[in-house]
Coordinates of C-alpha atoms in Angstrom, one line a residue:
X1 CA 0.0 0.0 0.0
X2 CA 1.4 3.4 -1.0
X3 CA 1.9 5.9 1.8
X4 CA -0.2 9.0 1.5
X5 CA 1.6 12.1 0.1
X6 CA 1.9 15.4 1.9
X7 CA -0.9 16.9 -0.1
X8 CA -3.2 14.1 0.7
X9 CA -2.5 14.4 4.4
X10 CA -3.2 18.1 4.3
X11 CA -6.4 17.5 2.5
X12 CA -7.5 14.9 5.1
X13 CA -6.8 17.3 7.9
X14 CA -8.6 20.1 6.0
X15 CA -11.7 18.0 5.5
X16 CA -11.6 16.9 9.1
X17 CA -11.4 20.5 10.3
X18 CA -14.2 21.6 8.0
X19 CA -16.4 18.8 9.2
X20 CA -15.6 19.6 12.9
X21 CA -16.4 23.3 12.2
X22 CA -19.7 22.5 10.6
X23 CA -20.6 20.3 13.5
X24 CA -19.8 23.0 15.9
X25 CA -21.7 25.6 14.0
X26 CA -24.8 23.3 13.8
X27 CA -24.6 22.6 17.5
X28 CA -24.4 26.3 18.2
X29 CA -27.3 27.0 15.9
X30 CA -29.3 24.4 17.7
X31 CA -29.0 26.5 20.8
X32 CA -28.9 30.1 19.5
X33 CA -31.8 31.8 17.8
X34 CA -32.0 35.3 16.5
X35 CA -34.8 37.6 15.3
X36 CA -35.6 41.3 15.1
X37 CA -38.2 41.0 17.9
X38 CA -38.1 38.3 20.6
X39 CA -41.4 37.8 22.5
X40 CA -41.4 36.0 25.8
X41 CA -44.8 34.5 26.7
X42 CA -47.6 32.5 25.2
X43 CA -50.5 34.7 26.2
X44 CA -53.0 36.4 23.9
X45 CA -50.9 39.5 23.9
X46 CA -47.9 37.5 22.8
X47 CA -49.8 36.2 19.8
X48 CA -51.1 39.6 18.6
X49 CA -47.6 41.0 19.1
X50 CA -46.1 38.3 17.0
X51 CA -48.7 38.6 14.2
X52 CA -48.3 42.4 14.1
X53 CA -44.5 42.1 13.8
X54 CA -44.7 39.8 10.9
X55 CA -47.4 41.9 9.2
X56 CA -45.0 44.9 9.4
X57 CA -42.2 43.0 7.8
X58 CA -39.9 42.1 10.7
X59 CA -38.7 38.7 11.9
X60 CA -40.0 37.4 15.3
X61 CA -39.7 34.5 17.6
X62 CA -42.2 33.6 20.3
X63 CA -40.5 31.9 23.3
X64 CA -43.4 30.4 25.3
X65 CA -43.2 28.7 28.7
X66 CA -46.6 27.4 27.8
X67 CA -47.4 24.5 25.5
X68 CA -50.8 25.9 24.8
X69 CA -51.1 29.3 23.3
X70 CA -53.5 32.1 24.2
X71 CA -53.3 32.2 28.0
X72 CA -56.6 32.7 29.7
X73 CA -58.4 33.4 26.4
X74 CA -57.8 29.7 25.5
X75 CA -57.6 28.6 29.1
X76 CA -61.3 28.7 30.1
X77 CA -62.1 32.4 30.0
X78 CA -64.7 32.2 27.2
X79 CA -67.3 34.5 28.7
X80 CA -65.3 37.6 27.7
X81 CA -65.1 40.6 30.0
X82 CA -65.5 43.2 27.3
X83 CA -66.8 46.5 28.7
X84 CA -67.5 48.8 25.7
X85 CA -66.9 46.7 22.6
X86 CA -66.7 49.8 20.4
X87 CA -63.1 50.5 21.7
X88 CA -61.9 47.0 20.9
X89 CA -60.2 47.2 17.5
X90 CA -57.3 45.8 15.5
X91 CA -56.2 42.2 15.9
X92 CA -58.1 41.9 19.1
X93 CA -61.3 42.5 17.2
X94 CA -60.1 40.2 14.5
X95 CA -59.8 37.4 17.0
X96 CA -63.5 37.8 18.0
X97 CA -64.5 38.0 14.4
X98 CA -62.8 34.7 13.7
X99 CA -64.7 33.2 16.7
X100 CA -67.9 34.4 15.0
X101 CA -66.9 32.8 11.7
X102 CA -66.4 29.5 13.5
X103 CA -69.8 29.5 15.1
X104 CA -71.4 30.5 11.9
X105 CA -70.8 27.0 10.5
X106 CA -72.9 24.0 11.2
X107 CA -69.9 21.9 12.2
X108 CA -69.3 24.1 15.3
X109 CA -72.5 22.9 16.9
X110 CA -71.9 19.3 18.1
X111 CA -73.7 19.2 21.5
X112 CA -76.5 21.6 20.9
X113 CA -78.3 23.4 18.1
X114 CA -77.2 26.9 17.1
X115 CA -80.9 27.9 17.3
X116 CA -81.1 26.7 20.9
X117 CA -78.1 28.7 22.0
X118 CA -79.3 31.7 20.0
X119 CA -77.3 34.9 19.4
X120 CA -75.8 35.2 22.8
X121 CA -72.4 36.9 22.9
X122 CA -72.6 38.2 19.4
X123 CA -71.9 41.8 18.4
X124 CA -74.1 43.4 15.7
X125 CA -71.6 44.8 13.2
X126 CA -68.0 45.8 13.4
X127 CA -66.7 49.3 13.0
X128 CA -66.2 48.7 9.3
X129 CA -69.8 47.7 9.0
X130 CA -68.9 44.2 7.8
X131 CA -67.2 41.9 10.3
X132 CA -69.4 40.3 12.9
X133 CA -68.0 39.3 16.3
X134 CA -68.7 36.8 18.9
X135 CA -67.4 37.3 22.5
X136 CA -68.4 33.9 24.0
X137 CA -66.7 30.7 23.0
X138 CA -65.3 27.4 24.0
X139 CA -61.6 27.1 25.1
X140 CA -60.7 24.8 22.2
X141 CA -62.1 27.2 19.7
X142 CA -60.0 30.1 21.0
X143 CA -56.9 28.0 21.0
X144 CA -57.5 27.0 17.4
X145 CA -57.9 30.7 16.4
X146 CA -54.5 31.4 18.1
X147 CA -52.9 28.5 16.3
X148 CA -54.3 29.7 13.0
X149 CA -52.8 33.1 13.6
X150 CA -49.4 31.4 14.1
X151 CA -49.7 29.1 11.1
X152 CA -51.0 31.8 8.6
X153 CA -48.1 34.1 9.5
X154 CA -45.4 31.4 9.6
X155 CA -44.4 32.5 13.1
X156 CA -41.7 30.5 14.9
X157 CA -42.8 29.4 18.4
X158 CA -40.6 27.5 20.9
X159 CA -42.9 26.0 23.5
X160 CA -42.2 24.8 27.0
X161 CA -39.2 27.1 27.1
X162 CA -38.7 28.7 30.6
X163 CA -36.6 31.8 31.1
X164 CA -33.5 31.3 33.2
X165 CA -34.4 33.8 35.8
X166 CA -31.3 33.5 37.8
X167 CA -28.6 34.6 35.3
X168 CA -30.1 34.0 31.9
X169 CA -30.7 37.6 30.8
X170 CA -27.7 39.5 29.3
X171 CA -28.0 43.3 29.6
X172 CA -25.4 45.7 28.1
X173 CA -25.6 49.4 28.2
X174 CA -29.2 49.4 29.3
X175 CA -30.3 47.0 26.6
X176 CA -31.3 43.4 26.6
X177 CA -28.9 41.6 24.3
X178 CA -30.2 38.0 24.7
X179 CA -31.7 35.6 27.2
X180 CA -31.4 31.9 27.9
X181 CA -34.0 29.4 28.8
X182 CA -33.5 26.5 31.2
X183 CA -33.1 24.1 28.3
X184 CA -29.9 26.0 27.3
X185 CA -31.3 27.8 24.2
X186 CA -30.4 31.4 23.7
X187 CA -32.5 34.1 22.0
X188 CA -30.9 37.2 20.6
X189 CA -32.9 40.2 19.4
X190 CA -33.0 43.9 18.8
X191 CA -36.2 44.5 20.8
X192 CA -37.9 42.3 23.4
X193 CA -41.5 42.1 24.5
X194 CA -42.4 40.5 27.8
X195 CA -46.0 39.2 27.3
X196 CA -46.2 37.0 30.4
X197 CA -48.7 37.3 33.2
X198 CA -45.8 37.2 35.7
X199 CA -43.4 39.7 34.1
X200 CA -40.4 37.4 34.5
X201 CA -38.3 38.9 31.7
X202 CA -39.0 42.4 32.8
X203 CA -37.9 41.6 36.4
X204 CA -34.8 39.6 35.3
X205 CA -33.7 42.6 33.2
X206 CA -33.6 44.8 36.3
X207 CA -36.8 46.8 35.6
X208 CA -38.6 48.3 38.6
X209 CA -41.9 46.8 39.5
X210 CA -44.4 46.5 42.3
X211 CA -46.2 43.6 43.9
X212 CA -49.3 44.1 46.0
X213 CA -51.6 47.1 46.8
X214 CA -50.2 50.6 47.0
X215 CA -51.4 53.0 49.6
X216 CA -53.9 55.5 48.3
X217 CA -51.4 58.2 49.1
X218 CA -48.9 56.9 46.5
X219 CA -50.9 57.9 43.5
X220 CA -53.6 60.1 45.0
X221 CA -56.2 57.3 44.7
X222 CA -59.3 56.2 46.6
X223 CA -59.8 52.6 45.8
X224 CA -56.3 51.2 46.4
X225 CA -54.9 49.6 49.5
X226 CA -57.0 47.9 52.3
X227 CA -60.7 48.3 51.6
X228 CA -62.8 47.0 54.5
X229 CA -66.6 47.2 54.4
X230 CA -67.0 47.3 50.6
X231 CA -69.9 45.2 49.5
X232 CA -69.6 44.5 45.8
X233 CA -70.7 41.8 43.4
X234 CA -72.2 39.8 46.2
X235 CA -68.8 38.4 47.0
X236 CA -69.2 39.0 50.7
X237 CA -70.8 37.2 53.6
X238 CA -74.4 38.5 53.8
X239 CA -75.1 36.6 57.0
X240 CA -73.2 36.7 60.3
X241 CA -71.0 33.6 60.0
X242 CA -68.7 32.5 62.7
X243 CA -65.1 32.0 61.7
X244 CA -64.4 29.6 64.5
X245 CA -64.4 25.8 64.4
X246 CA -66.9 25.8 67.2
X247 CA -69.2 28.6 66.2
X248 CA -68.9 31.5 68.6
X249 CA -65.9 30.1 70.4
X250 CA -62.5 31.8 69.6
X251 CA -60.7 29.2 71.7
X252 CA -61.6 26.5 69.3
X253 CA -59.4 28.0 66.5
X254 CA -60.4 29.3 63.1
X255 CA -61.8 27.3 60.2
X256 CA -59.7 26.9 57.1
X257 CA -59.0 29.9 55.0
X258 CA -59.5 32.6 57.6
X259 CA -56.6 35.0 58.5
X260 CA -55.9 36.0 62.0
X261 CA -53.6 38.8 61.0
X262 CA -54.2 42.4 61.9
X263 CA -56.0 43.9 58.9
X264 CA -54.5 47.4 58.9
X265 CA -55.9 50.8 58.1
X266 CA -58.2 51.7 55.3
X267 CA -56.3 52.8 52.2
X268 CA -53.0 51.4 53.5
X269 CA -50.9 49.4 51.1
X270 CA -49.7 45.8 51.6
X271 CA -48.0 43.0 49.7
X272 CA -51.3 41.1 49.1
X273 CA -52.8 40.4 45.7
X274 CA -56.3 39.5 44.4
X275 CA -57.2 35.9 44.4
X276 CA -56.6 33.4 41.6
X277 CA -58.8 30.5 40.4
X278 CA -59.3 28.3 37.3
X279 CA -62.1 29.3 34.9
X280 CA -63.8 25.9 34.7
X281 CA -65.3 24.5 31.5
X282 CA -68.2 22.4 32.6
X283 CA -70.7 20.4 30.6
X284 CA -74.3 19.5 31.1
X285 CA -74.5 17.1 28.2
X286 CA -74.5 13.5 29.4
X287 CA -72.3 12.3 26.6
X288 CA -69.7 15.1 27.0
X289 CA -69.1 15.3 30.7
X290 CA -66.9 13.4 33.1
X291 CA -67.5 13.3 36.9
X292 CA -65.7 15.9 39.0
X293 CA -62.5 14.3 40.3
X294 CA -61.9 13.8 44.0
X295 CA -58.4 15.1 45.0
X296 CA -56.2 12.6 46.7
X297 CA -55.8 15.0 49.6
X298 CA -59.5 15.9 49.8
X299 CA -60.5 17.5 53.2
X300 CA -64.1 18.4 53.6
X301 CA -63.3 20.7 56.5
X302 CA -61.7 23.2 54.1
X303 CA -65.2 24.1 52.8
X304 CA -66.9 24.6 56.2
X305 CA -67.5 28.3 55.5
X306 CA -69.3 27.5 52.3
X307 CA -71.5 25.0 54.1
X308 CA -72.3 27.6 56.8
X309 CA -73.1 30.2 54.2
X310 CA -75.5 27.9 52.3
X311 CA -77.1 26.7 55.5
X312 CA -77.7 30.3 56.5
X313 CA -79.8 30.8 53.3
X314 CA -77.4 31.9 50.6
X315 CA -79.2 31.1 47.4
X316 CA -76.9 32.0 44.5
X317 CA -74.1 29.4 44.3
X318 CA -74.8 28.7 40.6
X319 CA -75.0 32.3 39.4
X320 CA -71.7 32.3 37.5
X321 CA -72.1 29.2 35.5
X322 CA -72.0 31.3 32.4
X323 CA -73.3 29.5 29.3
X324 CA -71.0 29.1 26.4
X325 CA -71.8 27.2 23.2
X326 CA -72.4 23.4 23.2
X327 CA -74.0 23.1 26.6
X328 CA -70.8 24.2 28.4
X329 CA -69.9 26.9 30.8
X330 CA -67.2 29.3 31.7
X331 CA -67.6 28.9 35.5
X332 CA -66.2 31.8 37.5
X333 CA -66.0 32.7 41.1
X334 CA -69.2 34.0 42.7
X335 CA -70.3 34.7 46.3
X336 CA -68.4 34.8 49.6
X337 CA -66.9 31.3 49.2
X338 CA -66.3 30.0 45.7
X339 CA -63.5 29.1 43.3
X340 CA -61.3 32.0 44.3
X341 CA -58.6 30.6 46.7
X342 CA -58.5 33.7 48.7
X343 CA -55.2 34.6 50.4
X344 CA -53.2 31.6 49.1
X345 CA -51.3 33.2 46.2
X346 CA -49.3 36.1 47.8
X347 CA -45.9 34.6 47.0
X348 CA -46.8 33.5 43.5
X349 CA -45.4 36.6 41.6
X350 CA -41.9 36.2 42.8
X351 CA -41.8 32.5 43.6
X352 CA -39.5 30.0 42.0
X353 CA -40.9 27.9 39.2
X354 CA -41.1 25.0 41.6
X355 CA -43.0 27.0 44.2
X356 CA -45.4 28.4 41.5
X357 CA -46.2 24.8 40.4
X358 CA -46.9 24.0 44.0
X359 CA -49.3 27.0 44.3
X360 CA -51.0 26.0 41.1
X361 CA -51.5 22.5 42.3
X362 CA -52.8 23.8 45.6
X363 CA -55.3 25.9 43.7
X364 CA -56.3 22.9 41.6
X365 CA -56.7 20.7 44.6
X366 CA -58.8 23.3 46.4
X367 CA -61.1 23.9 43.4
X368 CA -61.5 20.2 42.6
X369 CA -62.2 19.6 46.2
X370 CA -64.8 22.4 46.2
X371 CA -66.6 20.8 43.2
X372 CA -66.5 17.3 44.8
X373 CA -67.7 18.7 48.1
X374 CA -70.7 20.5 46.5
X375 CA -71.6 17.5 44.4
X376 CA -71.2 14.8 47.1
X377 CA -71.4 16.1 50.6
X378 CA -74.7 15.0 52.1
X379 CA -75.1 18.2 54.1
X380 CA -75.6 20.3 50.9
X381 CA -79.0 22.0 50.6
X382 CA -81.4 20.2 48.3
X383 CA -81.4 22.8 45.5
X384 CA -77.6 22.4 45.3
X385 CA -77.7 18.6 45.1
X386 CA -80.5 18.7 42.5
X387 CA -78.5 21.0 40.2
X388 CA -75.0 19.5 40.6
X389 CA -76.0 16.1 39.2
X390 CA -76.4 17.7 35.8
X391 CA -72.8 18.9 35.6
X392 CA -69.3 17.5 35.1
X393 CA -66.1 18.6 33.4
X394 CA -66.3 19.0 29.7
X395 CA -64.9 15.8 28.2
X396 CA -63.7 17.4 24.9
X397 CA -61.8 20.3 26.5
X398 CA -58.3 20.3 27.9
X399 CA -58.0 16.7 26.8
X400 CA -54.3 16.4 27.6
X401 CA -54.8 17.7 31.2
X402 CA -57.6 15.5 32.5
X403 CA -60.1 18.1 31.3
X404 CA -58.7 20.7 33.7
X405 CA -57.7 24.2 32.4
X406 CA -54.0 24.4 31.6
X407 CA -53.9 28.1 32.7
X408 CA -54.5 29.4 36.2
X409 CA -56.2 32.8 36.3
X410 CA -53.3 35.1 37.2
X411 CA -55.4 38.1 37.8
X412 CA -52.4 40.1 39.0
X413 CA -48.7 39.5 39.6
X414 CA -45.9 42.0 39.1
X415 CA -46.7 45.4 37.7
X416 CA -44.0 47.5 36.1
X417 CA -43.1 50.9 37.4
X418 CA -42.4 52.5 34.1
X419 CA -42.3 55.8 32.2
X420 CA -46.0 56.5 32.9
X421 CA -48.1 54.8 35.7
X422 CA -51.7 54.4 34.9
X423 CA -53.8 55.0 38.0
X424 CA -57.5 55.2 38.9
X425 CA -57.3 58.9 37.9
X426 CA -56.8 57.8 34.3
X427 CA -59.5 55.2 34.4
X428 CA -62.0 57.6 36.0
X429 CA -61.1 60.3 33.5
X430 CA -59.8 62.7 36.1
X431 CA -56.8 63.5 34.0
X432 CA -55.8 63.6 30.4
X433 CA -53.8 60.6 29.2
X434 CA -50.8 61.2 26.9
X435 CA -50.0 59.1 23.9
X436 CA -52.9 56.6 23.7
X437 CA -52.0 53.2 22.3
X438 CA -55.4 51.6 23.1
X439 CA -58.4 51.9 25.4
X440 CA -59.9 50.1 28.3
X441 CA -63.5 50.3 29.5
X442 CA -64.2 47.6 32.1
X443 CA -64.8 48.4 35.7
X444 CA -61.8 48.5 38.1
X445 CA -62.4 44.9 39.2
X446 CA -60.3 43.5 42.0
X447 CA -61.3 40.2 43.4
X448 CA -61.1 39.5 47.1
X449 CA -57.6 39.7 48.7
X450 CA -58.1 38.3 52.1
X451 CA -60.7 36.7 54.5
X452 CA -60.5 38.1 58.0
X453 CA -62.3 38.4 61.3
X454 CA -64.3 41.6 61.9
X455 CA -64.4 43.5 65.2
X456 CA -67.8 41.9 65.8
X457 CA -66.3 38.5 65.6
X458 CA -67.6 37.3 62.2
X459 CA -65.9 36.3 59.1
X460 CA -65.7 38.7 56.1
X461 CA -63.9 39.1 52.8
X462 CA -61.9 42.1 51.8
X463 CA -60.5 43.5 48.6
X464 CA -63.3 43.0 46.2
X465 CA -63.8 46.3 44.3
X466 CA -65.9 47.1 41.2
X467 CA -65.9 50.8 40.2
X468 CA -67.0 51.6 36.6
X469 CA -65.3 54.4 34.6
X470 CA -67.8 57.0 33.2
X471 CA -66.6 56.2 29.7
X472 CA -63.7 54.3 28.0
X473 CA -60.3 55.6 28.9
X474 CA -57.0 55.8 27.1
X475 CA -53.9 53.7 28.0
X476 CA -50.6 55.5 27.6
X477 CA -47.7 54.3 25.5
X478 CA -45.6 55.2 28.6
X479 CA -47.3 52.4 30.5
X480 CA -45.7 49.9 28.1
X481 CA -42.2 51.3 28.6
X482 CA -39.7 50.8 31.4
X483 CA -37.9 53.9 32.5
X484 CA -35.3 54.5 29.8
X485 CA -32.4 54.4 32.2
X486 CA -33.5 50.9 33.3
X487 CA -34.0 49.3 29.9
X488 CA -34.3 50.9 26.5
X489 CA -35.4 48.0 24.2
X490 CA -38.2 46.3 26.2
X491 CA -42.0 46.7 25.9
X492 CA -44.4 45.2 28.5
X493 CA -48.0 44.9 27.3
X494 CA -49.3 42.7 30.1
X495 CA -47.6 43.6 33.4
X496 CA -48.1 47.2 32.4
X497 CA -47.0 50.2 34.5
X498 CA -50.1 50.8 36.6
X499 CA -51.4 50.8 40.1
X500 CA -53.2 47.8 41.6
X501 CA -56.7 49.2 41.2
X502 CA -56.1 50.6 37.7
X503 CA -54.8 47.2 36.6
X504 CA -58.1 45.8 37.8
X505 CA -59.6 47.3 34.7
X506 CA -56.7 47.0 32.3
X507 CA -56.3 43.2 32.9
X508 CA -59.0 42.1 30.5
X509 CA -58.0 39.8 27.7
X510 CA -59.2 42.0 24.8
X511 CA -57.1 44.8 26.2
X512 CA -54.0 42.6 26.5
X513 CA -54.5 41.7 22.8
X514 CA -54.8 45.4 22.0
X515 CA -51.6 46.3 23.9
X516 CA -49.7 43.4 22.4
X517 CA -50.4 44.7 18.9
X518 CA -49.5 48.2 19.9
X519 CA -46.2 47.1 21.6
X520 CA -45.2 45.3 18.4
X521 CA -46.1 48.2 16.2
X522 CA -43.9 50.5 18.3
X523 CA -41.1 47.9 18.2
X524 CA -41.1 47.7 14.4
X525 CA -41.3 51.4 13.8
X526 CA -38.4 51.9 16.1
X527 CA -36.4 49.3 14.2
X528 CA -37.2 50.8 10.9
X529 CA -35.9 54.2 12.0
X530 CA -33.0 52.6 13.9
X531 CA -34.0 54.4 17.1
X532 CA -35.0 53.3 20.6
X533 CA -38.6 52.7 21.6
X534 CA -38.4 55.7 23.9
X535 CA -37.4 58.0 21.1
X536 CA -40.3 57.0 18.8
X537 CA -42.4 59.9 17.5
X538 CA -45.9 59.3 18.9
X539 CA -47.6 60.9 15.9
X540 CA -46.0 58.3 13.6
X541 CA -47.0 55.5 16.0
X542 CA -50.6 56.8 16.2
X543 CA -50.9 56.9 12.4
X544 CA -49.8 53.2 12.1
X545 CA -52.0 52.1 15.0
X546 CA -55.1 53.7 13.5
X547 CA -54.3 52.4 10.1
X548 CA -54.3 48.9 11.6
X549 CA -57.7 49.4 13.2
X550 CA -56.7 50.3 16.7
X551 CA -59.1 52.6 18.6
X552 CA -57.2 55.4 20.5
X553 CA -60.0 57.7 21.5
X554 CA -63.6 57.3 22.2
X555 CA -66.3 59.2 20.3
X556 CA -69.8 58.5 21.6
X557 CA -72.2 57.8 18.8

């Protein structure tokens, strides 16, 4: 056999080097991804932001910790909190038009006739006089609309990718350069959008934020902070109910879920947040329902206060089984003791992923136990027993999660302290809002925050507020922006810069979709002009937003 010549040896080494280099580059590319705009989150705001970015001609990657897209919109909240529908425009309105299109087909009605359901939840005509809307829908329908948005626009989505919150965000000269997820992947972009309910990217980038209720004195408000004695939405105990295990005996200890802490002074701030729950999709069709599951750790004593309230004559346990198509419900909290797990989520916003999962499981166990208790406990009033036999979990929803919603209702977590803080003074039209990028109109709606013992020795809930604005109000571009000195290439359309009570109105899913689109619009315009998002000329932003159907001011017709 002839020995290889020098040239052959060099060629072999060269080929080996090239092969090695290609393998290294491929390995790197498997872990590193780049786009003009990087969106962290899988919420409805994340989807509209991604669609708008593509429509305006820029590249985008959605990095979603969720496997299912759409957040609460596809996670059980099908009985939409709309407020004034006239101020819902753009891609947000397009979503609800697509829902209408779905239910305008015969195939959509599997478990009941369209004529039996009627026209509930339908708008008349859209602002352009053509596109009809429907605001009530099944979770699976909402998720499919979200997936259609993604597919039609060829949007790249990486699912089940969780931000490395410890040291995964690289910030240089006040800008996010990239972030890593726990899987090791890295995402590099020019502008970033945090569209999560928790604000994890925002917080990890060093942006200021607040958790809990501010004192009224901070922003010159009335409805923030500790609010005892407010009786709203029937979410309070109408009867004198004892909080003690042995009624009337403080020495017997308190029943489950009652706080013994000092409550504080009216209007005073604290670190407490409004309660979470799951928006349950239930079915009353015998062929499409499964029995309510009994949690392994079921404890009937956790529901003692509900029993006492019902036995005292409370008649409205079933009031918020809101009907959605196909004999299903969007079941929400109602009354003094319901699906809201009051006081059990205070540490969620800043908790580790592991602790958050524990909190979510605790909420699931509590709510599953509540349904089991109401359906099976022999002490239930007769009207409750008679009605509950008709219900179960919807068999064809959330099929990969034992028919349980995949998204807990994070009504509030972190809220950015940004360039402009929206407060109740904006919502109640007490001051002019600069640089509108969308509108809200729903009441300032905070669910209960705690369950305490009154001076008279009875149990009562606190924190539930519902104050309606006199008309739709503008949301400022500055509420999507961190302070420039903290981060100059980040937009935050969900954990917006607002007070606790103002966020109670902003936090509606149609508004999140509006703000997601507006955030992306600002991002693309800034990229086109090679300027920062803080330097963007508002008039140019306004022109583009209105061109794309966003409603920035309300004109009563």
